[in-house]
Short mmCIF file of C-alpha atoms and ligand atoms in Angstrom, two decimals:
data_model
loop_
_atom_site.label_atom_id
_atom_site.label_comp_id
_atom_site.label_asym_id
_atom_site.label_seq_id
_atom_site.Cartn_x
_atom_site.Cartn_y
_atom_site.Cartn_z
CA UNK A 1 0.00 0.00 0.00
CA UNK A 2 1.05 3.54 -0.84
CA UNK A 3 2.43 5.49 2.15
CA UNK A 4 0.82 8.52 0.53
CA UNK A 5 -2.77 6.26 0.01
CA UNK A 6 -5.33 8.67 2.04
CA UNK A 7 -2.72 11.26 2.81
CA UNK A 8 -4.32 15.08 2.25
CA UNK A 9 -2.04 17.17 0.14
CA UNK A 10 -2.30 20.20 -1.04
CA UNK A 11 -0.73 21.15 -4.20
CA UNK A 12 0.38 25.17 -4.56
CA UNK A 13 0.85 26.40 -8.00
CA UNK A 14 2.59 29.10 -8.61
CA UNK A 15 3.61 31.26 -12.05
CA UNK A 16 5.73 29.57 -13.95
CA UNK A 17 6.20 27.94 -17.44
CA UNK A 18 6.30 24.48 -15.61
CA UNK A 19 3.08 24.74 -14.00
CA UNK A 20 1.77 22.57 -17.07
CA UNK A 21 3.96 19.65 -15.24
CA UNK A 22 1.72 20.22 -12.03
CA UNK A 23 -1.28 18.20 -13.99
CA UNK A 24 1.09 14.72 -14.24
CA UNK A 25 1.96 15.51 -10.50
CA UNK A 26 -1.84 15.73 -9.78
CA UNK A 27 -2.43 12.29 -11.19
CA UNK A 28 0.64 10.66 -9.65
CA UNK A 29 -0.26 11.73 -6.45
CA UNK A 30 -3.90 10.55 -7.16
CA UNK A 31 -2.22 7.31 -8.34
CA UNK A 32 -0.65 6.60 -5.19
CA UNK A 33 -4.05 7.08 -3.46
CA UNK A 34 -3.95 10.80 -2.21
CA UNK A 35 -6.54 13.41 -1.61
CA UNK A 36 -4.95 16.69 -3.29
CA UNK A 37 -6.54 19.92 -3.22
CA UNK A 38 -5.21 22.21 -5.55
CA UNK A 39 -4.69 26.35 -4.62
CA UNK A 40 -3.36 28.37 -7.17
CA UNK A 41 -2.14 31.82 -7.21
CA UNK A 42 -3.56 34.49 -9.99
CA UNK A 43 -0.15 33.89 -11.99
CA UNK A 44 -0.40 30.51 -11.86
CA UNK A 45 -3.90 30.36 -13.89
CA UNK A 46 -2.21 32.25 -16.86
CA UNK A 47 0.15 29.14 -17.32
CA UNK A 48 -2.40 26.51 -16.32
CA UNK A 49 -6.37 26.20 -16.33
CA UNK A 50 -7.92 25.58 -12.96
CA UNK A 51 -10.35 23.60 -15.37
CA UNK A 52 -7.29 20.90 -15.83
CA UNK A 53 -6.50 20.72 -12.35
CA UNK A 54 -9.92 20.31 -11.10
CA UNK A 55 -10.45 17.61 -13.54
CA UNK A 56 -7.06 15.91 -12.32
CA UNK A 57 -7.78 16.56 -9.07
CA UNK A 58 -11.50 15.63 -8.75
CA UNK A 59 -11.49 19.08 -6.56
CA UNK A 60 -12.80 22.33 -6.98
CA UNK A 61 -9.54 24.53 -7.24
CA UNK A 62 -9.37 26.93 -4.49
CA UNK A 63 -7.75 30.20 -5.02
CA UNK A 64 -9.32 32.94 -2.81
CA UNK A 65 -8.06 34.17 0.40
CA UNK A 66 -11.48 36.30 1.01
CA UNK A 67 -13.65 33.33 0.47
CA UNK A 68 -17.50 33.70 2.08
CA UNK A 69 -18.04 30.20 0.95
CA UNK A 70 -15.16 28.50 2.57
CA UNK A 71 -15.68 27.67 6.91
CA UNK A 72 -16.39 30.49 8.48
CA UNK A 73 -14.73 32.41 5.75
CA UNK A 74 -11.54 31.30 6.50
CA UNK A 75 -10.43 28.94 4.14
CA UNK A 76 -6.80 29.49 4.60
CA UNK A 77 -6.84 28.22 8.05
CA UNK A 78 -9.08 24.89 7.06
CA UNK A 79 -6.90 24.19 4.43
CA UNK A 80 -3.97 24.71 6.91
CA UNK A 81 -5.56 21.81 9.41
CA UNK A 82 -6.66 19.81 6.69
CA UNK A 83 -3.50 19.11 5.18
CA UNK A 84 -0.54 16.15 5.58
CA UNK A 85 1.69 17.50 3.56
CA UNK A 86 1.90 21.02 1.00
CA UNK A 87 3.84 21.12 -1.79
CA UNK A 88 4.37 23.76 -4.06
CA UNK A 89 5.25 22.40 -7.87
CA UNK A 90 6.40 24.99 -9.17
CA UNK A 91 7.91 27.76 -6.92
CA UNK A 92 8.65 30.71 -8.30
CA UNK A 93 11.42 33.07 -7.19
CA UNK A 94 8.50 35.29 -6.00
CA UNK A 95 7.08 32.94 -4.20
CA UNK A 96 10.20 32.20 -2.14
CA UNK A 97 11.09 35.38 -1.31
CA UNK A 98 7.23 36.04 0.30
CA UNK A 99 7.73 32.96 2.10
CA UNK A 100 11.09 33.17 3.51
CA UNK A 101 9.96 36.73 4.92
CA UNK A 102 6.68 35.02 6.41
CA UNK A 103 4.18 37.18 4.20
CA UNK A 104 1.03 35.63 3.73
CA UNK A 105 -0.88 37.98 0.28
CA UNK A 106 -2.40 35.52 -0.84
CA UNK A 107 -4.36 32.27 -0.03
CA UNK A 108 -1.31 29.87 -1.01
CA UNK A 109 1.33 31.77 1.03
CA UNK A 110 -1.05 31.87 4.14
CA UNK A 111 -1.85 27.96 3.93
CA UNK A 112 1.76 27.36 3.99
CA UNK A 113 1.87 30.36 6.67
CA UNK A 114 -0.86 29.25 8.65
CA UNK A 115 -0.42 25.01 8.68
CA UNK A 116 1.73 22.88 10.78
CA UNK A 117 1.83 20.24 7.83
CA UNK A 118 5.35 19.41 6.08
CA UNK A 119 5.82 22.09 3.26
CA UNK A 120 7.86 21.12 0.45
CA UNK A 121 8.93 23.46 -2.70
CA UNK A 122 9.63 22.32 -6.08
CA UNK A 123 11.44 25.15 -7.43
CA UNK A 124 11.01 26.27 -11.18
CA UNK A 125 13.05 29.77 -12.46
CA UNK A 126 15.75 30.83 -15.33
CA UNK A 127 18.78 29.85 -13.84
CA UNK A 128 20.42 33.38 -13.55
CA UNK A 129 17.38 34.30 -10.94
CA UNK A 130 18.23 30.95 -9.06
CA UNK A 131 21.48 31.71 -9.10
CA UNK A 132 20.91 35.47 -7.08
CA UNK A 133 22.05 36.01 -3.51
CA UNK A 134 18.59 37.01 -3.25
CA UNK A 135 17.12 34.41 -3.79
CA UNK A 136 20.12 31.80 -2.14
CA UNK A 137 19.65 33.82 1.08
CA UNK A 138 15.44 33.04 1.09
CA UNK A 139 16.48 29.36 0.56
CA UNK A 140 18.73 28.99 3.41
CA UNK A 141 16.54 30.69 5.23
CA UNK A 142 13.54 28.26 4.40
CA UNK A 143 15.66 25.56 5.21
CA UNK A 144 16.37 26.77 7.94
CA UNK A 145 12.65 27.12 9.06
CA UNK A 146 12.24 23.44 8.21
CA UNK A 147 10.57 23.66 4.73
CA UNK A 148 12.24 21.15 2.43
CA UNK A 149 13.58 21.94 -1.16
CA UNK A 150 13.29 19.23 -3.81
CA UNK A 151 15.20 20.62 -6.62
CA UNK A 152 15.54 22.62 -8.82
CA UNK A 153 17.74 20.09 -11.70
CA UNK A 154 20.47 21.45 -14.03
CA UNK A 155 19.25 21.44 -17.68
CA UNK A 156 17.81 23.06 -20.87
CA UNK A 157 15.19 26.07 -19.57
CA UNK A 158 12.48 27.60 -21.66
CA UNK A 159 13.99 30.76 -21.71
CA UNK A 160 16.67 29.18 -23.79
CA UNK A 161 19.30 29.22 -20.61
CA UNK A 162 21.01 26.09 -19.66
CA UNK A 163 21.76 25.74 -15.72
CA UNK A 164 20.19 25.34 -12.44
CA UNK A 165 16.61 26.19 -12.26
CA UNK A 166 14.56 23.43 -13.93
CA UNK A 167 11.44 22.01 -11.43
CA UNK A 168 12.45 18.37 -10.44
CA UNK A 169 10.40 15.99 -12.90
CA UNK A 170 6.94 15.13 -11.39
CA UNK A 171 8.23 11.09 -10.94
CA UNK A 172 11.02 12.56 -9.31
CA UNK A 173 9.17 14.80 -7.01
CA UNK A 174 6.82 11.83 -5.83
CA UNK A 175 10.43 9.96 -4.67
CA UNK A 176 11.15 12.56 -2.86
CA UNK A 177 7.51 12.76 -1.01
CA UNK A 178 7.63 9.16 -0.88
CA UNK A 179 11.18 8.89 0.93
CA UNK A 180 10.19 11.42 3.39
CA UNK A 181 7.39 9.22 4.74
CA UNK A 182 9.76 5.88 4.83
CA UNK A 183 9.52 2.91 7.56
CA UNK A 184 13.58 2.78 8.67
CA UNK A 185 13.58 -0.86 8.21
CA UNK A 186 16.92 -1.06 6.78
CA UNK A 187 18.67 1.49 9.43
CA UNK A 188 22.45 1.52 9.60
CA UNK A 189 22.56 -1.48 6.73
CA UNK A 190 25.07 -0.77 3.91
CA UNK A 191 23.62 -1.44 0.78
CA UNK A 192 25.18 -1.39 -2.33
CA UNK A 193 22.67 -0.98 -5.68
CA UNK A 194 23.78 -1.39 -9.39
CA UNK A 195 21.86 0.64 -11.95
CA UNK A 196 20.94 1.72 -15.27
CA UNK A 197 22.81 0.22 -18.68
CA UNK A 198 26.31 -0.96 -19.34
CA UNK A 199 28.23 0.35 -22.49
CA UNK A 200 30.29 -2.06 -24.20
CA UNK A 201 32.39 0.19 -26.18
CA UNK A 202 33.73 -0.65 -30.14
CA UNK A 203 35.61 2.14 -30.80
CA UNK A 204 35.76 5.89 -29.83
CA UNK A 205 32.28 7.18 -30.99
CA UNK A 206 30.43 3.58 -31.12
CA UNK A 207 29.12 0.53 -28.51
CA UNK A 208 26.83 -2.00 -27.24
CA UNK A 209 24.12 -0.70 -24.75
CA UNK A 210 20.20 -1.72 -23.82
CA UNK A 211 17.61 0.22 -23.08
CA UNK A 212 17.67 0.65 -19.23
CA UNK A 213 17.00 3.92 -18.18
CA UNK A 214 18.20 3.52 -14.01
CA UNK A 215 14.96 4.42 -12.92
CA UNK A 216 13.96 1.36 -11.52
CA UNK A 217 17.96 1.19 -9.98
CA UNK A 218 17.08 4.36 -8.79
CA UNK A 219 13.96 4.39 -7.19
CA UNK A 220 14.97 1.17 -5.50
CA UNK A 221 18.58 3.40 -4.28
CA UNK A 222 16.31 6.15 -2.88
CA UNK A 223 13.69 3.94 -1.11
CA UNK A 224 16.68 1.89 0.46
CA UNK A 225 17.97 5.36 1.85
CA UNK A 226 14.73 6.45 3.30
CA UNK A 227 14.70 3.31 4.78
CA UNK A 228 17.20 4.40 6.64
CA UNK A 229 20.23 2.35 4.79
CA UNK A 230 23.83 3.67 4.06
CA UNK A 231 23.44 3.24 0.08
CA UNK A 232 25.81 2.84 -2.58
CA UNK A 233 24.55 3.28 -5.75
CA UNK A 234 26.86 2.20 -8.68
CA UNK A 235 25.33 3.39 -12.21
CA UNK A 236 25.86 2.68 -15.98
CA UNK A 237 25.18 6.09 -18.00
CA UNK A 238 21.87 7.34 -17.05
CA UNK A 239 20.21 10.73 -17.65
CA UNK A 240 19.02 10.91 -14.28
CA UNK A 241 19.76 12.82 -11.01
CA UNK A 242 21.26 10.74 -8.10
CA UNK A 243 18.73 10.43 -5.20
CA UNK A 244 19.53 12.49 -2.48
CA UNK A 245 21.42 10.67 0.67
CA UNK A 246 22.96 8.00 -1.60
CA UNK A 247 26.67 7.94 -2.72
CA UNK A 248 27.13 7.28 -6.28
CA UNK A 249 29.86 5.88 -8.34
CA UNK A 250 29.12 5.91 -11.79
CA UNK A 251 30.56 3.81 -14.71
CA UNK A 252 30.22 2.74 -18.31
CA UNK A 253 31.00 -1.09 -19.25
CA UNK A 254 30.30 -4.46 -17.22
CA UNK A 255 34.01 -4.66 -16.42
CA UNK A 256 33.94 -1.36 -14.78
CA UNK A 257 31.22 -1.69 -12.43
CA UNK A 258 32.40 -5.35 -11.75
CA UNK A 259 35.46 -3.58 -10.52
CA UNK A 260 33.15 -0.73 -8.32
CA UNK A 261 31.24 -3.99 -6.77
CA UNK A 262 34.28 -5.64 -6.01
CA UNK A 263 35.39 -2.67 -3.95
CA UNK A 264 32.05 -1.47 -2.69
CA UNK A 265 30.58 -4.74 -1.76
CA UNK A 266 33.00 -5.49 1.55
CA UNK A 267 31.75 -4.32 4.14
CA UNK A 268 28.02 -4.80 2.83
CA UNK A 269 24.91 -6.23 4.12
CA UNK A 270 22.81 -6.87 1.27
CA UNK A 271 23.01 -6.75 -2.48
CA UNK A 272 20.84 -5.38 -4.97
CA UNK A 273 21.76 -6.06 -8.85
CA UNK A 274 18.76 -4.29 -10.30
CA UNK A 275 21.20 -3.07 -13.70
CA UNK A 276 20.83 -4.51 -16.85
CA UNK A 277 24.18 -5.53 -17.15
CA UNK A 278 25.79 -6.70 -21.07
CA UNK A 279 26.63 -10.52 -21.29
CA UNK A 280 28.93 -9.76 -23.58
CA UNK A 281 31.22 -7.30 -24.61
CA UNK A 282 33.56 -6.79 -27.65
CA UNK A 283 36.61 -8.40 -27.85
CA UNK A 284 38.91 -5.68 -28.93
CA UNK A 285 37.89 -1.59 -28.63
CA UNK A 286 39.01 0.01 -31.59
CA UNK A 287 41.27 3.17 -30.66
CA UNK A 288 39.60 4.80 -33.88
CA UNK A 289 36.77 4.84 -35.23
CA UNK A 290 35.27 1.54 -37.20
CA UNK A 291 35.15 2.60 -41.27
CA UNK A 292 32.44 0.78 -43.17
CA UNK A 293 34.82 -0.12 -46.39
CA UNK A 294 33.06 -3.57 -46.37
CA UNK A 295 29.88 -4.66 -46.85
CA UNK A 296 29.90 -6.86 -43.35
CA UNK A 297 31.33 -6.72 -40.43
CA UNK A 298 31.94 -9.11 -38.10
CA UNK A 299 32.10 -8.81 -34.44
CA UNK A 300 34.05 -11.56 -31.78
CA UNK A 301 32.56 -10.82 -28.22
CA UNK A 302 33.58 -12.25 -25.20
CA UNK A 303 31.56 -12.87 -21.89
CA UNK A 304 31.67 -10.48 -18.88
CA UNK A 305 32.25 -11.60 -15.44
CA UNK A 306 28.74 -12.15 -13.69
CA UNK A 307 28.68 -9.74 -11.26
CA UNK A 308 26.08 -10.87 -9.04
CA UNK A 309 26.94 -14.42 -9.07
CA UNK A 310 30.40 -13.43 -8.03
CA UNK A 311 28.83 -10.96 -4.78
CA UNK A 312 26.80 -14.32 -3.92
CA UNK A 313 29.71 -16.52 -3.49
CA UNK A 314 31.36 -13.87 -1.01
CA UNK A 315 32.23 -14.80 2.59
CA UNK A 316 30.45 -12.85 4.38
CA UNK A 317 27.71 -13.08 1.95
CA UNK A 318 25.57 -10.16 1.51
CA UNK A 319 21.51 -10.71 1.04
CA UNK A 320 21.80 -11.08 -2.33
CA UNK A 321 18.99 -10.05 -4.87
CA UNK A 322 18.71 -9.83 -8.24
CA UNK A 323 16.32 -8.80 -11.26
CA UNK A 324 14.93 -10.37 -13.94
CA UNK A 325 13.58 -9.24 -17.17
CA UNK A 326 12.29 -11.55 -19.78
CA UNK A 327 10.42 -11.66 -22.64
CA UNK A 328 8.80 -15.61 -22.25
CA UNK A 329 7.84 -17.68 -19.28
CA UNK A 330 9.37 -15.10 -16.94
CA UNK A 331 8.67 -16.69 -13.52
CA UNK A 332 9.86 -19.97 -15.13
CA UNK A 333 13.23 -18.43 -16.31
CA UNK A 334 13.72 -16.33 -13.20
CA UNK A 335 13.33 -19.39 -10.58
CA UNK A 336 15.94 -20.71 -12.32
CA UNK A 337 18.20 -17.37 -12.78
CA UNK A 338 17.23 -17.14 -9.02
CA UNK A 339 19.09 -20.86 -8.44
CA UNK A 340 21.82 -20.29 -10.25
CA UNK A 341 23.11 -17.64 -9.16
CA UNK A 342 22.58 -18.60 -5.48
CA UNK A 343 20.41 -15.48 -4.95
CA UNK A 344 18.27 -15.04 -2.15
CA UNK A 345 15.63 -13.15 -4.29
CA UNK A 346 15.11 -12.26 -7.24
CA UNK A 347 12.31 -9.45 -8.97
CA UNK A 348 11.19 -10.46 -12.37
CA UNK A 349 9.70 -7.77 -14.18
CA UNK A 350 8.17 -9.48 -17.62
CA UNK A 351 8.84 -7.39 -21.16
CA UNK A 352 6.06 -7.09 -22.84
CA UNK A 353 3.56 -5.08 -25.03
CA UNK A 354 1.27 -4.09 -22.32
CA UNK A 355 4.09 -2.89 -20.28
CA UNK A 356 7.89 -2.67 -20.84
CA UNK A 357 9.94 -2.16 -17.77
CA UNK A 358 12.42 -0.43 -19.73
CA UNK A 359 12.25 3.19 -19.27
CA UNK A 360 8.60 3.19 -18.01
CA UNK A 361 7.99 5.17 -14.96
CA UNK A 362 5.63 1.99 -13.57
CA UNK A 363 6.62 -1.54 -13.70
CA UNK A 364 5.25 -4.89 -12.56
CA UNK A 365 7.06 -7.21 -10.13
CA UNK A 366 7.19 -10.56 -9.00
CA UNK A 367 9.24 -11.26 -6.37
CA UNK A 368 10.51 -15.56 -5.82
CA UNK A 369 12.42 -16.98 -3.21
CA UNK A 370 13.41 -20.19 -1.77
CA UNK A 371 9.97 -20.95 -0.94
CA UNK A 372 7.44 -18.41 -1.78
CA UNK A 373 6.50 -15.80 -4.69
CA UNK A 374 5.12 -12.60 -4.07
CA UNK A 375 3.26 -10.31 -6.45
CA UNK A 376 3.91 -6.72 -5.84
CA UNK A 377 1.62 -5.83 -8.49
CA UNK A 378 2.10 -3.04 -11.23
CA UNK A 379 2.79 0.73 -9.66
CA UNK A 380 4.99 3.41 -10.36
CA UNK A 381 8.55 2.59 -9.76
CA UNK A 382 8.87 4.64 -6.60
CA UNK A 383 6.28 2.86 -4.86
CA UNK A 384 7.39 -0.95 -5.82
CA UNK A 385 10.70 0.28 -5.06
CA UNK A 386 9.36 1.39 -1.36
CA UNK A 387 7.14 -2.56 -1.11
CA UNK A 388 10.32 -4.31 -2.47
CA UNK A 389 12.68 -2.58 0.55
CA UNK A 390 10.01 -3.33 2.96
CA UNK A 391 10.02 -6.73 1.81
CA UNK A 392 14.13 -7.07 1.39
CA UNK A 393 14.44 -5.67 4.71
CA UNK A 394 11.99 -8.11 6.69
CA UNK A 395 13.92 -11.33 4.91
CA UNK A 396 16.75 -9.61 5.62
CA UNK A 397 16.18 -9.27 9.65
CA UNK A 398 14.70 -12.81 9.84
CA UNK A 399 17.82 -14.50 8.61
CA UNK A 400 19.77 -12.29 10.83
CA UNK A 401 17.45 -13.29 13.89
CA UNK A 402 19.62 -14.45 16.58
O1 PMT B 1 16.37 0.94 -15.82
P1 PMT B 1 14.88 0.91 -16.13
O2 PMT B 1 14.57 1.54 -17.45
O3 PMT B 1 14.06 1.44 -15.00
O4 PMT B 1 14.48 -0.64 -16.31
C1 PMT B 1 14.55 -1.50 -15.22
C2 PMT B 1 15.07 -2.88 -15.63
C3 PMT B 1 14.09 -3.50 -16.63
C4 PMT B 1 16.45 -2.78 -16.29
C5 PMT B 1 15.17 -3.72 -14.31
O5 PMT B 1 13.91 -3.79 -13.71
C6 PMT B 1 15.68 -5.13 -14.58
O6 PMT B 1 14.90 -6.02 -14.85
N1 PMT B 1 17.02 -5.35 -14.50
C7 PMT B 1 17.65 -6.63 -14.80
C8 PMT B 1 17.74 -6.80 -16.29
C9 PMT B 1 18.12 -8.21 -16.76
O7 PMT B 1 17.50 -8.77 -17.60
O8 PMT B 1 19.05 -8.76 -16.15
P2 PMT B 1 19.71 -10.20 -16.58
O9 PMT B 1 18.66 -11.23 -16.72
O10 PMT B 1 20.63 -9.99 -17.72
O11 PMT B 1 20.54 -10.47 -15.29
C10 PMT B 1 19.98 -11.03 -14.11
C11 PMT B 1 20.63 -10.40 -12.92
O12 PMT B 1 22.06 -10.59 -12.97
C12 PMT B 1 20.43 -8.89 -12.81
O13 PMT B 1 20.26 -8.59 -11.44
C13 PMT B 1 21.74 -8.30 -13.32
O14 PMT B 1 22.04 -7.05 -12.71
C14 PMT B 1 22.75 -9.38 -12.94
N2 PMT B 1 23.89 -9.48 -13.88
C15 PMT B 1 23.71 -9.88 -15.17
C16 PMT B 1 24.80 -10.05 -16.00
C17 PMT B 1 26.08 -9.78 -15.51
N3 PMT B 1 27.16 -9.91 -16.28
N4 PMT B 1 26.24 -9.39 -14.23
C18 PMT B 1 25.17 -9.25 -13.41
O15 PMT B 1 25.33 -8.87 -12.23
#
């Protein structure tokens, strides 16, 4: 079950280009069983239609601080007790400043005034107004105060400026809510997580890759921290940002993060292989560039070492789990990846039309042992990430029982 399923959450808007990303977060949050209430400020409705987020939100938005109709008038205040959790996706600069200097102009900035609730900002700005003292000082500040900051990311803006300033994606944004409300099962563990693709390189500008993203790697990295666990997290080339609270070592080919394992793994407690990891690898990288003066070309690979069979034969052993993903018979083929490779468990996520694990932000698990199976059913990656860590952890403890 969702740790968010039945939580109230209101969701600020404020003016910004990215407030069209604040309908996805809507339905995520709705996804993982929420109530959100939407409040919007005036700027906020020339980016975004309260229309759209009412009909996301399956609320009337609210946007008045004067409003007869709310209790007693005072809608700022019931919205203030009503609330689990705010978060504002996006923040403008603007919105910061009023916030870190405790004005309250507006209904939005007087919920987040008035309520006792968790406030989280998603910040959203060019990157040169992120950048300002200004607006540095009002963060610290708001830190300082206890409201959290998810964000912003380094990227490509609207405003044509590349830099700091870009809202967190909404998938990334529920991670972040989701890790905040996390059971400590796995407190003072060391985990170590592989992620994302390996690149099996042919010459300088060419290689051998799949089409693993690291989200799954990653969502199961930042549930394992908010669980409390020292994490490791040790990633073929992704696009993504590292969770927060994790260290990260990243790396290209098999051979590389072989060698990261090798020196991450001691001391560790338990094992996660969740990358899709290349079989095989060229034999020879060409130091230049391949030239296509023949009509074929032939190419000699040679196996890569098996990283998680190799962490499974370790003394002391971690808990050792890895994933599966196949195309046919995918429990079938994973009980046996499961046995020989000595794992204690292993995820199987099955690729298919109706949902390919690759890249997806939701996914479908299975998750076999010794002697049971357990469906985790299909969710978004952050919350099967959060069920599979509750589940690692409690296998975990009762094999450590003393
Ligand atoms: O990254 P995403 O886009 O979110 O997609 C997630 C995912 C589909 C990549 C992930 O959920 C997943 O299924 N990962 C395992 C992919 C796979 O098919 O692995 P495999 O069957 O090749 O290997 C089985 C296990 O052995 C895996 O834990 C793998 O990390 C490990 N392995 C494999 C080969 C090798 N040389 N060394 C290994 O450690």
């Amino acid at each position: 079950m969702s740790l968010l399923r039945d939580q109230h959450i209101i969701l600020g808007i404020t003016g910004g280009i990215a407030a069209y990303k604040a309908a996805e977060l809507a339905r995520r949050l709705k996804d993982e069983g929420a109530l959100v209430q939407v409040v919007m400020t005036d700027a906020a409705k020339s980016f975004i239609s309260p229309l759209t987020m009412q009909a996301v939100s399956g609320r009337a938005v609210r946007d008045t601080l004067l409003d007869p109709a709310a209790e007693a008038g005072m809608g700022h205040i019931e919205l203030g007790r009503w609330a689990d959790l705010v978060l504002v996706a996006p923040t403008s600069a603007d919105f910061i400043a009023k916030l870190a200097n405790g004005m309250a102009s507006d209904l939005l900035s007087t919920v987040c005034l008035a309520t006792s609730a968790p406030v989280f900002l998603a910040p959203a700005m060019n990157q040169a107004m992120w950048q300002k003292p200004a607006t540095q000082r009002n963060v610290t500040t708001l830190q300082a105060d206890g409201i959290m900051i998810l964000g912003p990311t380094i990227g490509d803006q609207a405003c044509g400026d590349v830099g700091p300033g870009r809202m967190m994606e909404p998938h990334d944004i529920l991670n972040a809510l989701l890790a905040q409300t996390a059971s400590g099962s796995m407190q003072g563990l060391n985990v170590v997580i592989t992620a994302g693709p390996t690149w099996e390189a042919l010459d300088p500008v060419r290689g051998l890759s799949n089409h693993s993203s690291g989200k799954m790697g990653y969502a199961v990295a930042s549930a394992a921290a908010a669980a409390g666990a020292n994490v490791h997290l040790i990633s073929g080339p992704t696009a993504l940002t590292p969770p927060k609270r994790v260290r990260l070592s990243s790396v290209r080919s098999a051979e590389e993060m072989f060698e990261a394992v090798q020196t991450a793994h001691s001391p560790c407690d338990i094992f996660i292989g969740v990358a899709a990891v290349a079989d095989y690898r060229p034999q020879t990288v060409q130091t230049s560039k391949i030239k296509k003066n023949d009509d074929r070309l032939t190419l000699e690979l040679v196996k890569n070492p098996d990283i998680l069979s190799w962490v499974a034969t370790q003394s002391p052993r971690p808990f050792t789990v890895g994933f599966a993903a196949e195309t046919d018979q995918p429990i079938e083929h994973a009980r046996n990846k499961r046995r020989n490779k000595g794992l204690d468990l292993i995820a199987v996520n099955q690729v298919g039309e109706a949902l390919n694990p690759f890249g997806s932000d939701e996914n479908q698990l299975v998750l076999i042992g010794q002697n049971e199976e357990i469906d985790l059913g299909r969710k978004s990656k952050a919350q099967l990430a959060i069920d599979l860590i509750e589940t690692i952890a409690k296998k975990y403890h009762e094999q450590h029982k003393t």
